[in-house]
XYZ file of N, CA, C and O in Angstrom:
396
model
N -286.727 82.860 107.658
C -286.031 83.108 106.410
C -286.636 84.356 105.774
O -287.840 84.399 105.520
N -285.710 85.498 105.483
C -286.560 86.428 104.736
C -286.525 86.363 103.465
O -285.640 85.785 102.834
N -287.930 87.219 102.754
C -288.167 87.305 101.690
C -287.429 87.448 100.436
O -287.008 88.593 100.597
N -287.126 87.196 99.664
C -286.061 87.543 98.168
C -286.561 89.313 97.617
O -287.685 89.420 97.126
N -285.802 90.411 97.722
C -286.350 91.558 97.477
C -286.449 91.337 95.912
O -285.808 90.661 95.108
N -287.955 92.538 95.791
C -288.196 92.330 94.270
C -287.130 92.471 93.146
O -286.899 91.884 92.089
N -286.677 93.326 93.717
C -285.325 93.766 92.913
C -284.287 92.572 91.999
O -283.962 92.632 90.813
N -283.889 91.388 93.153
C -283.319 90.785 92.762
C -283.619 89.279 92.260
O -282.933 88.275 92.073
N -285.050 89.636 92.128
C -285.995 88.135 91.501
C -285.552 88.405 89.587
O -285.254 89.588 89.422
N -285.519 88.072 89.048
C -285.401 88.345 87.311
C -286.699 88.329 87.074
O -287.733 87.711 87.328
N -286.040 89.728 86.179
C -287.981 89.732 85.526
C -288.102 88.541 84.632
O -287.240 87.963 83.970
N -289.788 88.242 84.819
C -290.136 86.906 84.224
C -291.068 87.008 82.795
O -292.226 87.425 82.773
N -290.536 86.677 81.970
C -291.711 86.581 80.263
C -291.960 85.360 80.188
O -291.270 84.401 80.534
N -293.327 85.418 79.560
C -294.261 84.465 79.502
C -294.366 83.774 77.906
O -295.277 84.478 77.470
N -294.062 82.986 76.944
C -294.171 82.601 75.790
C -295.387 83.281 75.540
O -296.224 83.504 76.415
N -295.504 83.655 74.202
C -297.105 84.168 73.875
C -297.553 82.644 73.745
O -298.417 82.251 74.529
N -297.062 81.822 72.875
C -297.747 80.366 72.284
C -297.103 79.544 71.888
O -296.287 79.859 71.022
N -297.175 78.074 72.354
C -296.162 77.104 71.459
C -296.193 77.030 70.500
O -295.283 76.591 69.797
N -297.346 77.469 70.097
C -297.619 77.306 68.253
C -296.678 78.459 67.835
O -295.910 78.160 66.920
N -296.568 79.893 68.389
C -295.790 80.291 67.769
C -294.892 80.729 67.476
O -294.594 81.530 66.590
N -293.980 79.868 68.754
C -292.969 79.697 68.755
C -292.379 78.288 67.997
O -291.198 78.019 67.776
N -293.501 77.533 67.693
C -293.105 75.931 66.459
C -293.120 77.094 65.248
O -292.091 77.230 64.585
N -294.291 77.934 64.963
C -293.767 78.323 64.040
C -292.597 79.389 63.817
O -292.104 79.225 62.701
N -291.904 80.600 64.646
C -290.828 81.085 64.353
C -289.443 80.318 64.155
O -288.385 80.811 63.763
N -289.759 78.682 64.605
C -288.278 77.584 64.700
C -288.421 77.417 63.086
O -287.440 77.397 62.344
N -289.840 77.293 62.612
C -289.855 76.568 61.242
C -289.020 77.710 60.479
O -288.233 77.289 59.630
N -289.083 79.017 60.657
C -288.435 80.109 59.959
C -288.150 81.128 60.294
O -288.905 82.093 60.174
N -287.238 81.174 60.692
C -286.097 82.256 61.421
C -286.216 83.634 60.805
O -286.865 83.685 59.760
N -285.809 84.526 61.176
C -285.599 86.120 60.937
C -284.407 85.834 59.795
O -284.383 86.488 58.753
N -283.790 85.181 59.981
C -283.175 84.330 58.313
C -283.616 83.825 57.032
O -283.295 84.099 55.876
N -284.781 82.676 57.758
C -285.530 82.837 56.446
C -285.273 81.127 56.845
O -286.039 80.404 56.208
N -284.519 80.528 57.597
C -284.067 79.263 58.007
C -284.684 78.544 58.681
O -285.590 79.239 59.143
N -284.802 77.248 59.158
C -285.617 76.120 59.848
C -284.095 76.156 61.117
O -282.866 76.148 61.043
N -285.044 76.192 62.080
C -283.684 75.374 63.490
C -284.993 74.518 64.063
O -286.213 74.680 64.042
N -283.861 73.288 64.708
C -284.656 72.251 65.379
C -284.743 73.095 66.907
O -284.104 74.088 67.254
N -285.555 72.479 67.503
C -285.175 72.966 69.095
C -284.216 71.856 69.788
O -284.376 71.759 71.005
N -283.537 71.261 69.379
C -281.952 70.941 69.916
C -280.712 71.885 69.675
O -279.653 71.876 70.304
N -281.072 72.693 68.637
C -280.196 73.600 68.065
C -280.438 74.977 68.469
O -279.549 75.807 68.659
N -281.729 75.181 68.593
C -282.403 76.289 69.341
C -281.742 76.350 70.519
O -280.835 77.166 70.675
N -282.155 75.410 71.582
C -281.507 75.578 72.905
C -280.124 75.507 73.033
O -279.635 76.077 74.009
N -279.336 74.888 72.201
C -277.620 74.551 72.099
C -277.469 76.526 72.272
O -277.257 77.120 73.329
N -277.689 77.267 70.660
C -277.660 78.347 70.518
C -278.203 79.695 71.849
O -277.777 80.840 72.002
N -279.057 79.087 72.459
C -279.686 80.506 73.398
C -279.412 79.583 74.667
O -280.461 79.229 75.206
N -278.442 79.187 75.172
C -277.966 78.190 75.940
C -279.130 77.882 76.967
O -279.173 78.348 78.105
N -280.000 77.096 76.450
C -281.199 76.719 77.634
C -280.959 75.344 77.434
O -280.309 74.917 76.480
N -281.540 74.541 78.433
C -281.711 73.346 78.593
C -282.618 72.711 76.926
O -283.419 73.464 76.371
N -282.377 71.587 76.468
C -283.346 71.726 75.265
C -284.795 71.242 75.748
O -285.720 71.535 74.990
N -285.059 70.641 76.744
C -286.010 70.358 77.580
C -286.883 71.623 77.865
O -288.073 71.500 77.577
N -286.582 72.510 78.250
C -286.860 73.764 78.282
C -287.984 74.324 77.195
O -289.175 74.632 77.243
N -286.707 74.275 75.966
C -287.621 74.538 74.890
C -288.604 73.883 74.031
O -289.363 74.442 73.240
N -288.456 72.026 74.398
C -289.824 71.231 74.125
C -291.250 71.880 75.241
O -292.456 71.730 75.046
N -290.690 72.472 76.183
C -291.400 72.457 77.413
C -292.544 73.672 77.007
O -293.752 73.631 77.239
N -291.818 74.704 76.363
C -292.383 76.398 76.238
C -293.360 75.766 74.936
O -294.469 76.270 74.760
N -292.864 74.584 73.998
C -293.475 74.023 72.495
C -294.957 73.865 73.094
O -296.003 74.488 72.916
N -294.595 72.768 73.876
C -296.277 71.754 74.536
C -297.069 72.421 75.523
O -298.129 71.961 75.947
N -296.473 73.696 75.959
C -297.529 74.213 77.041
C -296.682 74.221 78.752
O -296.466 75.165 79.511
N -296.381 72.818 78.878
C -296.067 72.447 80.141
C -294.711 73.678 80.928
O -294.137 73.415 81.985
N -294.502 74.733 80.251
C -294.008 75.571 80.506
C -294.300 76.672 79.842
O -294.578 76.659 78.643
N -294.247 78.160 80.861
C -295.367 78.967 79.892
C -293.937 80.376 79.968
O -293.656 81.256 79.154
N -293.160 79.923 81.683
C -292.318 81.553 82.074
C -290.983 81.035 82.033
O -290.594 79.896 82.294
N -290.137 82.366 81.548
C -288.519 82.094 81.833
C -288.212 82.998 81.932
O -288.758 83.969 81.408
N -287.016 83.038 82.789
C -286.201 84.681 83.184
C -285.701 85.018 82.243
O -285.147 84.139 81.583
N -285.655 86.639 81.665
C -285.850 87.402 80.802
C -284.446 87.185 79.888
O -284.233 87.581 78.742
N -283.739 86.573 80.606
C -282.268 86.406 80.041
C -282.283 84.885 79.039
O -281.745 84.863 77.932
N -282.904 83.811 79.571
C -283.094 82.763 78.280
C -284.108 83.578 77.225
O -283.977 83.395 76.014
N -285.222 84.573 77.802
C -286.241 84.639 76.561
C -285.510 85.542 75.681
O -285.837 85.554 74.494
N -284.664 86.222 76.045
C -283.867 87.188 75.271
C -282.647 86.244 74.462
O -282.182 86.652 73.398
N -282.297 85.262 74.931
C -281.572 84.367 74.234
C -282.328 83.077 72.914
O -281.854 82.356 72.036
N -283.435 83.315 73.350
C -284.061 82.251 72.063
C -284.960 83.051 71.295
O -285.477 82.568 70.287
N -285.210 84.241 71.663
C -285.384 85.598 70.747
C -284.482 85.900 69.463
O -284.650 86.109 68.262
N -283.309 85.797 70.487
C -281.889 86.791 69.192
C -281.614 85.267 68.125
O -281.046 85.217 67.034
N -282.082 84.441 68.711
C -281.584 83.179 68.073
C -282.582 82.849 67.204
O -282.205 82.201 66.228
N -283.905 83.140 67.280
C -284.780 83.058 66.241
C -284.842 84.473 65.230
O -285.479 84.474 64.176
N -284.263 85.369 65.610
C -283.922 86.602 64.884
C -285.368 87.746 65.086
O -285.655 88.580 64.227
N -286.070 87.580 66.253
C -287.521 88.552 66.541
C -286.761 88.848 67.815
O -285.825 88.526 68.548
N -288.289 90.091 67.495
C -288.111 91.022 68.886
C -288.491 90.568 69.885
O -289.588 90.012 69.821
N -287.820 90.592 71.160
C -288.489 90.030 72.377
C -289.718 89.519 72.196
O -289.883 88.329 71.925
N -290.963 90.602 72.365
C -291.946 91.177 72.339
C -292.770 90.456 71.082
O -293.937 90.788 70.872
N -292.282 89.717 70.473
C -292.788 88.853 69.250
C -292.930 87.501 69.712
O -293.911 86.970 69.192
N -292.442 86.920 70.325
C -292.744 85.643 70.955
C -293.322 85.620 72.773
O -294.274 84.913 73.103
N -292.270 86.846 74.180
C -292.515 86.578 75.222
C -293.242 87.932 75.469
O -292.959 89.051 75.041
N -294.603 87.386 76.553
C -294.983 89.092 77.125
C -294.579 89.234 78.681
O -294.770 88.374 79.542
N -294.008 90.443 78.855
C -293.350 90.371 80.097
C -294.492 90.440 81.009
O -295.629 90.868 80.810
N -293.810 89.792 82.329
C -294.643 89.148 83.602
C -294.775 90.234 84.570
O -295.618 90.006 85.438
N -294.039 91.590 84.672
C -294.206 92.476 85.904
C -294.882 93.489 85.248
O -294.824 94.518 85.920
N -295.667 93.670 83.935
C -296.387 94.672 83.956
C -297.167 94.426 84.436
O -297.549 93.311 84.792
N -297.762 95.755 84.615
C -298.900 95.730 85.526
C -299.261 95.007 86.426
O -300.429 94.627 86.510
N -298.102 94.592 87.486
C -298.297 93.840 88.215
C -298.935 92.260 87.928
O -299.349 91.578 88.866
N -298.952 91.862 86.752
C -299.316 90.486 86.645
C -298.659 89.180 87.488
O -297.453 88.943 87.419
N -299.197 88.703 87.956
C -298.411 87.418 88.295
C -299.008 86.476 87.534
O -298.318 85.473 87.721
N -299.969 86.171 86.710
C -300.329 85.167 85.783
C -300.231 85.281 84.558
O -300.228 86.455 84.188
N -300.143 84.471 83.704
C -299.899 84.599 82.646
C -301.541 84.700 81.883
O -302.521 84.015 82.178
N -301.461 85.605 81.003
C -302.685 86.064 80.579
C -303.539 85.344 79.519
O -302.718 85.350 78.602
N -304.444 84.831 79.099
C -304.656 83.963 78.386
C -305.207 84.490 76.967
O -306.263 85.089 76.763
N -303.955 84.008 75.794
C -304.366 84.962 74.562
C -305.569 84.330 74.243
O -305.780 83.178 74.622
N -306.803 85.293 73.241
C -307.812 85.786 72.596
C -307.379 85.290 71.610
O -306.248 85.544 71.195
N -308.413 84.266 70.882
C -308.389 84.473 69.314
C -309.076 85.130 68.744
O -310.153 84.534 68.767
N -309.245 86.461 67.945
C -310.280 86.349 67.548
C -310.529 86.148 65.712
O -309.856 86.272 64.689
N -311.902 85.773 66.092
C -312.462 85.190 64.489
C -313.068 85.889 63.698
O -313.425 85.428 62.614
């Protein structure tokens, strides 16, 4: 079986954090509260999905749901997912707090 060329894999973003993505649901680029049943209805993902990206147990999604629960929370990509093919990453990078 051959390989899937890179080309046609979807680029993959990584949630920065469930936390803060619980907190952009609590208040939208509106100024509004969405549940994540309404979240996922709106950026058509599974809502499973988006409990999943909440708790951890999912960290990547192809660039086309993260761009859909982006426009739906009203931020920039880049405010909630960090993309997965820079720099050649294949892992997801583990954010720094610092104090």
């Amino acid at each position: 079986m051959a390989a899937t060329p890179a080309a046609a894999q979807p680029a993959m973003y990584a949630v920065v954090s469930g936390d803060r993505l619980k907190l952009l649901m609590e208040r939208t680029g509106t100024g509004d509260a969405v549940t994540s049943r309404d979240l996922a209805e709106a950026a058509g993902v599974a809502h499973g999905t988006i409990g999943a990206l909440m708790n951890g147990t999912q960290r990547v999604v192809p660039e086309r749901k993260a761009r859909a629960i982006a426009a739906r929370l009203g931020v920039d990509l880049l405010v909630l997912f960090i993309p997965m093919e820079r720099a050649g990453r294949m892992l997801v990078p583990v954010q720094q707090v610092v104090a």
